[in-house]
mmCIF file of C-alpha atoms in Angstrom:
data_model
loop_
_atom_site.group_PDB
_atom_site.id
_atom_site.type_symbol
_atom_site.label_atom_id
_atom_site.label_comp_id
_atom_site.label_asym_id
_atom_site.label_seq_id
_atom_site.Cartn_x
_atom_site.Cartn_y
_atom_site.Cartn_z
ATOM 1 C CA MET H 18 -36.231 17.900 77.649
ATOM 2 C CA LYS H 19 -39.248 15.656 77.106
ATOM 3 C CA ILE H 20 -40.563 14.662 73.601
ATOM 4 C CA SER H 21 -44.149 14.801 73.234
ATOM 5 C CA ASP H 22 -46.207 11.939 71.704
ATOM 6 C CA ARG H 23 -46.800 13.986 68.667
ATOM 7 C CA GLU H 24 -43.029 14.622 68.048
ATOM 8 C CA LYS H 25 -42.511 10.933 68.675
ATOM 9 C CA LYS H 26 -44.929 10.004 65.927
ATOM 10 C CA ILE H 27 -43.271 12.506 63.529
ATOM 11 C CA ILE H 28 -39.787 10.963 64.194
ATOM 12 C CA VAL H 29 -41.260 7.545 63.648
ATOM 13 C CA ILE H 30 -42.787 8.605 60.347
ATOM 14 C CA VAL H 31 -39.498 10.051 59.198
ATOM 15 C CA ILE H 32 -37.556 6.872 59.987
ATOM 16 C CA ILE H 33 -40.092 4.904 58.202
ATOM 17 C CA ALA H 34 -39.904 7.121 55.104
ATOM 18 C CA ALA H 35 -36.095 6.785 55.296
ATOM 19 C CA VAL H 36 -36.272 3.116 55.445
ATOM 20 C CA ILE H 37 -38.535 3.107 52.459
ATOM 21 C CA ALA H 38 -36.502 5.663 50.434
ATOM 22 C CA LEU H 39 -33.217 4.185 50.956
ATOM 23 C CA PRO H 40 -33.799 0.912 48.871
ATOM 24 C CA ILE H 41 -35.417 2.916 46.156
ATOM 25 C CA LEU H 42 -32.414 5.149 45.962
ATOM 26 C CA PHE H 43 -29.654 2.609 46.255
ATOM 27 C CA VAL H 44 -31.353 -0.521 44.779
ATOM 28 C CA LEU H 45 -34.233 0.332 42.582
ATOM 29 C CA LYS H 46 -32.524 3.376 40.746
ATOM 30 C CA PRO H 47 -29.413 1.513 39.619
ATOM 31 C CA TYR H 48 -31.658 -1.490 38.593
ATOM 32 C CA LYS H 49 -33.719 1.028 36.530
ATOM 33 C CA GLU H 50 -30.591 2.684 34.832
ATOM 34 C CA LYS H 51 -29.331 -0.883 34.065
ATOM 35 C CA GLN H 52 -32.775 -1.832 32.516
ATOM 36 C CA GLU H 53 -32.827 1.315 30.457
ATOM 37 C CA ALA H 54 -29.278 0.446 29.088
ATOM 38 C CA ILE H 55 -30.459 -3.150 28.313
ATOM 39 C CA ASP H 56 -33.456 -1.807 26.489
ATOM 40 C CA LYS H 57 -31.199 0.543 24.412
ATOM 41 C CA GLU H 58 -28.919 -2.439 23.693
ATOM 42 C CA ILE H 59 -31.941 -4.522 22.558
ATOM 43 C CA ALA H 60 -33.188 -1.748 20.340
ATOM 44 C CA ASP H 61 -29.745 -1.332 18.693
ATOM 45 C CA LEU H 62 -29.445 -5.116 18.117
ATOM 46 C CA THR H 63 -33.068 -5.305 16.748
ATOM 47 C CA GLU H 64 -32.201 -2.585 14.246
ATOM 48 C CA ARG H 65 -29.062 -4.370 13.263
ATOM 49 C CA TYR H 66 -30.972 -7.623 12.963
ATOM 50 C CA GLU H 67 -33.464 -6.053 10.523
ATOM 51 C CA TYR H 68 -30.629 -4.590 8.507
ATOM 52 C CA LEU H 69 -28.847 -7.962 8.184
ATOM 53 C CA LEU H 70 -32.245 -9.542 7.115
ATOM 54 C CA GLU H 71 -32.572 -6.955 4.501
ATOM 55 C CA LEU H 72 -29.021 -7.719 3.224
ATOM 56 C CA GLU H 73 -29.734 -11.512 3.254
ATOM 57 C CA GLU H 74 -32.914 -10.883 1.141
ATOM 58 C CA HIS H 75 -30.800 -9.118 -1.522
ATOM 59 C CA ARG H 76 -27.542 -11.272 -1.089
ATOM 60 C CA GLU H 77 -27.582 -12.739 -4.533
ATOM 61 C CA ASP H 78 -27.940 -9.385 -6.193
ATOM 62 C CA TYR H 79 -25.114 -7.982 -3.983
ATOM 63 C CA GLU H 80 -22.838 -11.028 -4.701
ATOM 64 C CA LYS H 81 -23.485 -10.513 -8.435
ATOM 65 C CA GLU H 82 -22.673 -6.861 -8.372
ATOM 66 C CA ILE H 83 -19.447 -7.482 -6.370
ATOM 67 C CA ALA H 84 -18.458 -10.161 -8.989
ATOM 68 C CA GLU H 85 -19.044 -7.424 -11.657
ATOM 69 C CA TYR H 86 -17.010 -4.879 -9.991
ATOM 70 C CA ASN H 87 -14.257 -7.236 -9.210
ATOM 71 C CA GLY H 88 -14.043 -8.223 -12.770
ATOM 72 C CA MET H 89 -14.006 -4.604 -13.851
ATOM 73 C CA ARG H 90 -11.241 -3.869 -11.355
ATOM 74 C CA ASP H 91 -9.125 -6.971 -12.632
ATOM 75 C CA ASP H 92 -9.636 -5.717 -16.285
ATOM 76 C CA ILE H 93 -8.241 -2.199 -15.284
ATOM 77 C CA ILE H 94 -5.379 -3.889 -13.428
ATOM 78 C CA ASP H 95 -4.474 -6.186 -16.307
ATOM 79 C CA GLY H 96 -4.258 -3.102 -18.616
ATOM 80 C CA TYR H 97 -1.028 -2.107 -16.726
ATOM 81 C CA ALA H 98 2.435 -3.726 -16.827
ATOM 82 C CA GLU H 99 3.337 -5.932 -13.783
ATOM 83 C CA GLY H 100 6.191 -3.698 -12.804
ATOM 84 C CA ILE H 101 8.954 -1.430 -14.172
ATOM 85 C CA ARG H 102 12.557 -2.275 -14.286
ATOM 86 C CA GLN H 103 15.347 -0.242 -15.897
ATOM 87 C CA GLU H 104 16.526 -3.195 -18.053
ATOM 88 C CA ASN H 105 12.958 -3.483 -19.562
ATOM 89 C CA VAL H 106 12.902 0.158 -20.190
ATOM 90 C CA ILE H 107 16.208 0.129 -21.770
ATOM 91 C CA MET H 108 15.362 -2.907 -24.111
ATOM 92 C CA PHE H 109 11.925 -1.260 -24.952
ATOM 93 C CA LEU H 110 13.781 1.974 -26.144
ATOM 94 C CA ARG H 111 16.508 -0.082 -27.931
ATOM 95 C CA GLY H 112 13.737 -1.651 -29.967
ATOM 96 C CA LEU H 113 12.212 1.604 -30.910
ATOM 97 C CA GLU H 114 15.630 2.857 -31.770
ATOM 98 C CA LYS H 115 16.216 0.092 -34.097
ATOM 99 C CA ASN H 116 12.801 -0.024 -35.742
ATOM 100 C CA ILE H 117 12.055 3.712 -36.253
ATOM 101 C CA PRO H 118 15.056 4.585 -36.437
ATOM 102 C CA ILE H 119 15.843 7.175 -33.671
ATOM 103 C CA PHE H 120 19.226 7.716 -32.168
ATOM 104 C CA MET H 121 19.059 7.980 -28.260
ATOM 105 C CA GLU H 122 22.143 9.344 -26.950
ATOM 106 C CA THR H 123 21.645 9.568 -23.043
ATOM 107 C CA LEU H 124 19.082 7.949 -20.653
ATOM 108 C CA SER H 125 18.500 9.342 -17.224
ATOM 109 C CA PHE H 126 16.169 7.423 -14.857
ATOM 110 C CA THR H 127 14.441 8.675 -11.741
ATOM 111 C CA GLY H 128 13.243 6.668 -8.752
ATOM 112 C CA ASN H 129 9.855 4.963 -8.883
ATOM 113 C CA THR H 130 6.987 6.867 -7.264
ATOM 114 C CA ILE H 131 4.781 4.300 -5.436
ATOM 115 C CA THR H 132 1.134 5.003 -4.600
ATOM 116 C CA PRO H 133 -0.834 2.494 -2.501
ATOM 117 C CA ILE H 134 -3.952 1.272 -4.066
ATOM 118 C CA SER H 135 -5.085 -1.506 -1.717
ATOM 119 C CA ALA H 136 -3.574 -1.890 1.789
ATOM 120 C CA GLY H 137 -4.139 -5.719 1.713
ATOM 121 C CA MET H 138 -5.013 -7.960 4.664
ATOM 122 C CA THR H 139 -2.807 -8.718 7.761
ATOM 123 C CA GLN H 140 -2.602 -12.483 8.307
ATOM 124 C CA PRO H 141 -2.206 -14.109 11.767
ATOM 125 C CA ASP H 142 1.562 -14.537 11.286
ATOM 126 C CA GLY H 143 2.012 -10.845 10.614
ATOM 127 C CA SER H 144 2.311 -11.115 6.809
ATOM 128 C CA VAL H 145 0.369 -8.856 4.459
ATOM 129 C CA THR H 146 -1.501 -10.470 1.564
ATOM 130 C CA GLY H 147 -3.464 -8.660 -1.358
ATOM 131 C CA ALA H 148 -1.575 -5.374 -1.119
ATOM 132 C CA ILE H 149 -1.631 -3.511 -4.521
ATOM 133 C CA ASP H 150 0.489 -0.464 -5.335
ATOM 134 C CA ALA H 151 0.661 1.786 -8.506
ATOM 135 C CA VAL H 152 4.060 2.586 -9.712
ATOM 136 C CA LYS H 153 5.206 5.475 -11.950
ATOM 137 C CA THR H 154 8.770 5.964 -13.373
ATOM 138 C CA GLN H 155 10.292 8.693 -15.555
ATOM 139 C CA THR H 156 12.937 8.378 -18.140
ATOM 140 C CA SER H 157 14.564 11.410 -19.616
ATOM 141 C CA VAL H 158 16.084 10.805 -23.086
ATOM 142 C CA SER H 159 18.268 12.893 -25.393
ATOM 143 C CA TYR H 160 17.577 11.954 -29.008
ATOM 144 C CA GLU H 161 18.402 12.787 -32.756
ATOM 145 C CA CYS H 162 16.463 11.633 -35.767
ATOM 146 C CA GLU H 163 14.516 12.661 -38.805
ATOM 147 C CA TYR H 164 11.452 14.793 -38.384
ATOM 148 C CA GLU H 165 9.117 12.170 -39.601
ATOM 149 C CA ASP H 166 10.829 9.596 -37.252
ATOM 150 C CA ILE H 167 10.024 11.765 -34.084
ATOM 151 C CA LYS H 168 6.378 11.740 -35.152
ATOM 152 C CA THR H 169 6.531 7.955 -35.659
ATOM 153 C CA PHE H 170 8.091 7.620 -32.150
ATOM 154 C CA ILE H 171 5.263 9.464 -30.509
ATOM 155 C CA THR H 172 2.723 7.414 -32.412
ATOM 156 C CA GLU H 173 4.358 4.203 -31.148
ATOM 157 C CA ILE H 174 4.275 5.442 -27.510
ATOM 158 C CA MET H 175 0.568 6.337 -27.820
ATOM 159 C CA GLY H 176 -0.361 2.983 -29.372
ATOM 160 C CA ASN H 177 1.744 0.818 -27.006
ATOM 161 C CA SER H 178 -0.251 -1.728 -25.010
ATOM 162 C CA ASP H 179 1.500 -0.784 -21.748
ATOM 163 C CA ARG H 180 0.449 2.505 -20.086
ATOM 164 C CA MET H 181 3.031 5.230 -21.001
ATOM 165 C CA VAL H 182 3.015 8.749 -22.274
ATOM 166 C CA VAL H 183 5.554 11.371 -23.398
ATOM 167 C CA SER H 184 4.872 14.079 -20.645
ATOM 168 C CA ALA H 185 7.402 16.524 -22.003
ATOM 169 C CA ILE H 186 9.321 16.926 -25.338
ATOM 170 C CA ASP H 187 11.608 19.653 -26.945
ATOM 171 C CA ILE H 188 12.497 19.639 -30.625
ATOM 172 C CA SER H 189 15.380 21.574 -32.308
ATOM 173 C CA TYR H 190 15.731 21.483 -36.107
ATOM 174 C CA ASP H 191 19.201 21.596 -37.556
ATOM 175 C CA SER H 192 18.951 23.077 -40.995
ATOM 176 C CA ALA H 193 22.430 21.847 -42.026
ATOM 177 C CA THR H 194 21.729 18.218 -41.408
ATOM 178 C CA GLY H 195 17.942 18.429 -41.808
ATOM 179 C CA LYS H 196 17.519 16.439 -38.498
ATOM 180 C CA VAL H 197 15.811 17.256 -35.282
ATOM 181 C CA SER H 198 17.330 16.713 -31.689
ATOM 182 C CA GLY H 199 16.285 17.438 -28.226
ATOM 183 C CA MET H 200 14.940 15.617 -25.097
ATOM 184 C CA PHE H 201 11.708 13.917 -24.132
ATOM 185 C CA VAL H 202 10.405 12.575 -20.858
ATOM 186 C CA LEU H 203 8.657 9.203 -20.889
ATOM 187 C CA ASP H 204 6.345 8.446 -18.042
ATOM 188 C CA GLN H 205 5.587 4.791 -17.516
ATOM 189 C CA PHE H 206 2.985 3.153 -15.173
ATOM 190 C CA ALA H 207 2.512 -0.194 -13.669
ATOM 191 C CA ILE H 208 0.576 -1.947 -11.013
ATOM 192 C CA VAL H 209 2.499 -4.331 -8.698
ATOM 193 C CA GLY H 210 1.271 -6.658 -6.059
ATOM 194 C CA GLU H 211 0.803 -10.238 -4.994
ATOM 195 C CA GLY H 212 0.559 -12.661 -7.942
ATOM 196 C CA ARG H 213 1.808 -10.030 -10.472
ATOM 197 C CA GLU H 214 5.305 -10.914 -11.553
ATOM 198 C CA LEU H 215 7.226 -8.927 -14.241
ATOM 199 C CA GLU H 216 8.815 -11.038 -16.837
ATOM 200 C CA ALA H 217 12.613 -10.703 -17.277
ATOM 201 C CA ALA H 218 13.670 -8.560 -20.078
ATOM 202 C CA ASP H 219 14.818 -10.449 -23.174
ATOM 203 C CA ILE H 220 18.375 -9.261 -23.448
ATOM 204 C CA PRO H 221 20.296 -10.904 -26.304
ATOM 205 C CA THR H 222 24.024 -11.304 -26.550
ATOM 206 C CA MET H 223 25.301 -8.072 -28.097
ATOM 207 C CA TYR H 224 28.664 -7.374 -29.545
ATOM 208 C CA HIS H 225 29.675 -3.712 -30.045
ATOM 209 C CA GLY H 226 32.819 -2.009 -31.123
ATOM 210 C CA ASN H 227 36.152 -3.623 -31.959
ATOM 211 C CA GLU H 228 38.389 -5.753 -29.931
ATOM 212 C CA SER H 229 41.344 -3.893 -31.119
ATOM 213 C CA ILE H 230 41.122 -0.216 -30.405
ATOM 214 C CA PHE H 231 43.865 0.565 -32.950
ATOM 215 C CA GLY H 232 42.404 -1.656 -35.725
ATOM 216 C CA THR H 233 40.042 -0.824 -38.498
ATOM 217 C CA TRP H 234 36.500 -0.165 -37.372
ATOM 218 C CA ILE H 235 34.279 -3.285 -37.627
ATOM 219 C CA SER H 236 30.554 -3.105 -37.670
ATOM 220 C CA ASP H 237 28.327 -4.980 -35.271
ATOM 221 C CA GLU H 238 27.294 -7.635 -37.805
ATOM 222 C CA GLU H 239 30.853 -8.152 -38.939
ATOM 223 C CA LEU H 240 32.042 -8.575 -35.372
ATOM 224 C CA ARG H 241 29.211 -10.996 -34.631
ATOM 225 C CA GLU H 242 30.268 -13.156 -37.564
ATOM 226 C CA GLU H 243 33.870 -13.024 -36.325
ATOM 227 C CA LYS H 244 32.776 -14.216 -32.837
ATOM 228 C CA GLN H 245 30.829 -16.935 -34.287
ATOM 229 C CA GLY H 246 34.001 -18.349 -36.174
ATOM 230 C CA GLY H 247 33.505 -16.608 -39.469
ATOM 231 C CA ALA H 248 36.315 -15.046 -41.289
ATOM 232 C CA ALA H 249 37.403 -11.634 -40.104
ATOM 233 C CA PRO H 250 36.737 -8.776 -42.506
ATOM 234 C CA GLU H 251 40.407 -8.261 -43.388
ATOM 235 C CA GLU H 252 40.755 -11.867 -44.062
ATOM 236 C CA ALA H 253 37.654 -11.915 -46.176
ATOM 237 C CA GLU H 254 38.990 -8.810 -48.271
ATOM 238 C CA ASP H 255 42.367 -10.774 -48.857
ATOM 239 C CA ALA H 256 40.374 -14.015 -50.060
ATOM 240 C CA GLU H 257 38.566 -11.917 -52.559
ATOM 241 C CA GLU H 258 41.719 -10.645 -54.057
#
């Protein structure tokens, strides 16, 4: 089969068109797509650059506001205790028991509830610094006292410098003794974290009861004097006679 000159020309034209189209398809098109991606990246970086320029123009104002907010945050944190330990709670309640007075028969502690406030920053060595947690603990107390004394107790709790609240209370009146008794729940709050150390409770030496369980009952003050080298109560009575 012979190919005419006309058909030969058509074939040549098709080949030439293919030779021209292939570079466009496999070279120019990927280049165009790459150029479009670069243009988009440049646009994003330009927008970011303009945003950073705006921040730089107001940098001093932002730093001032940050310092103010950090100061406010520190003031709030300073309003809370550095932690909560059972011995601190016991000594606090013992002080109230002595000063009001109110007799607290039993104490029941629950575990601390911890809520993260700030996760802190992870250092290259893997340690975490700057973490801050909120701590809440509950103490259930059974008590007995005069009616006026329970009001004084609640007033003392409300006016305490540490964050605490009586979240529940029940009061029963005994007409025979004129006293009230019941149970209350004391919620205490603290913020713990790096640089916040709770001072150890001041627990003085305390003497209670009598060394001889079959002897005459001796008050705490008398027993303390006896421990310090003073005359025993019975000896003191004999001396007076």
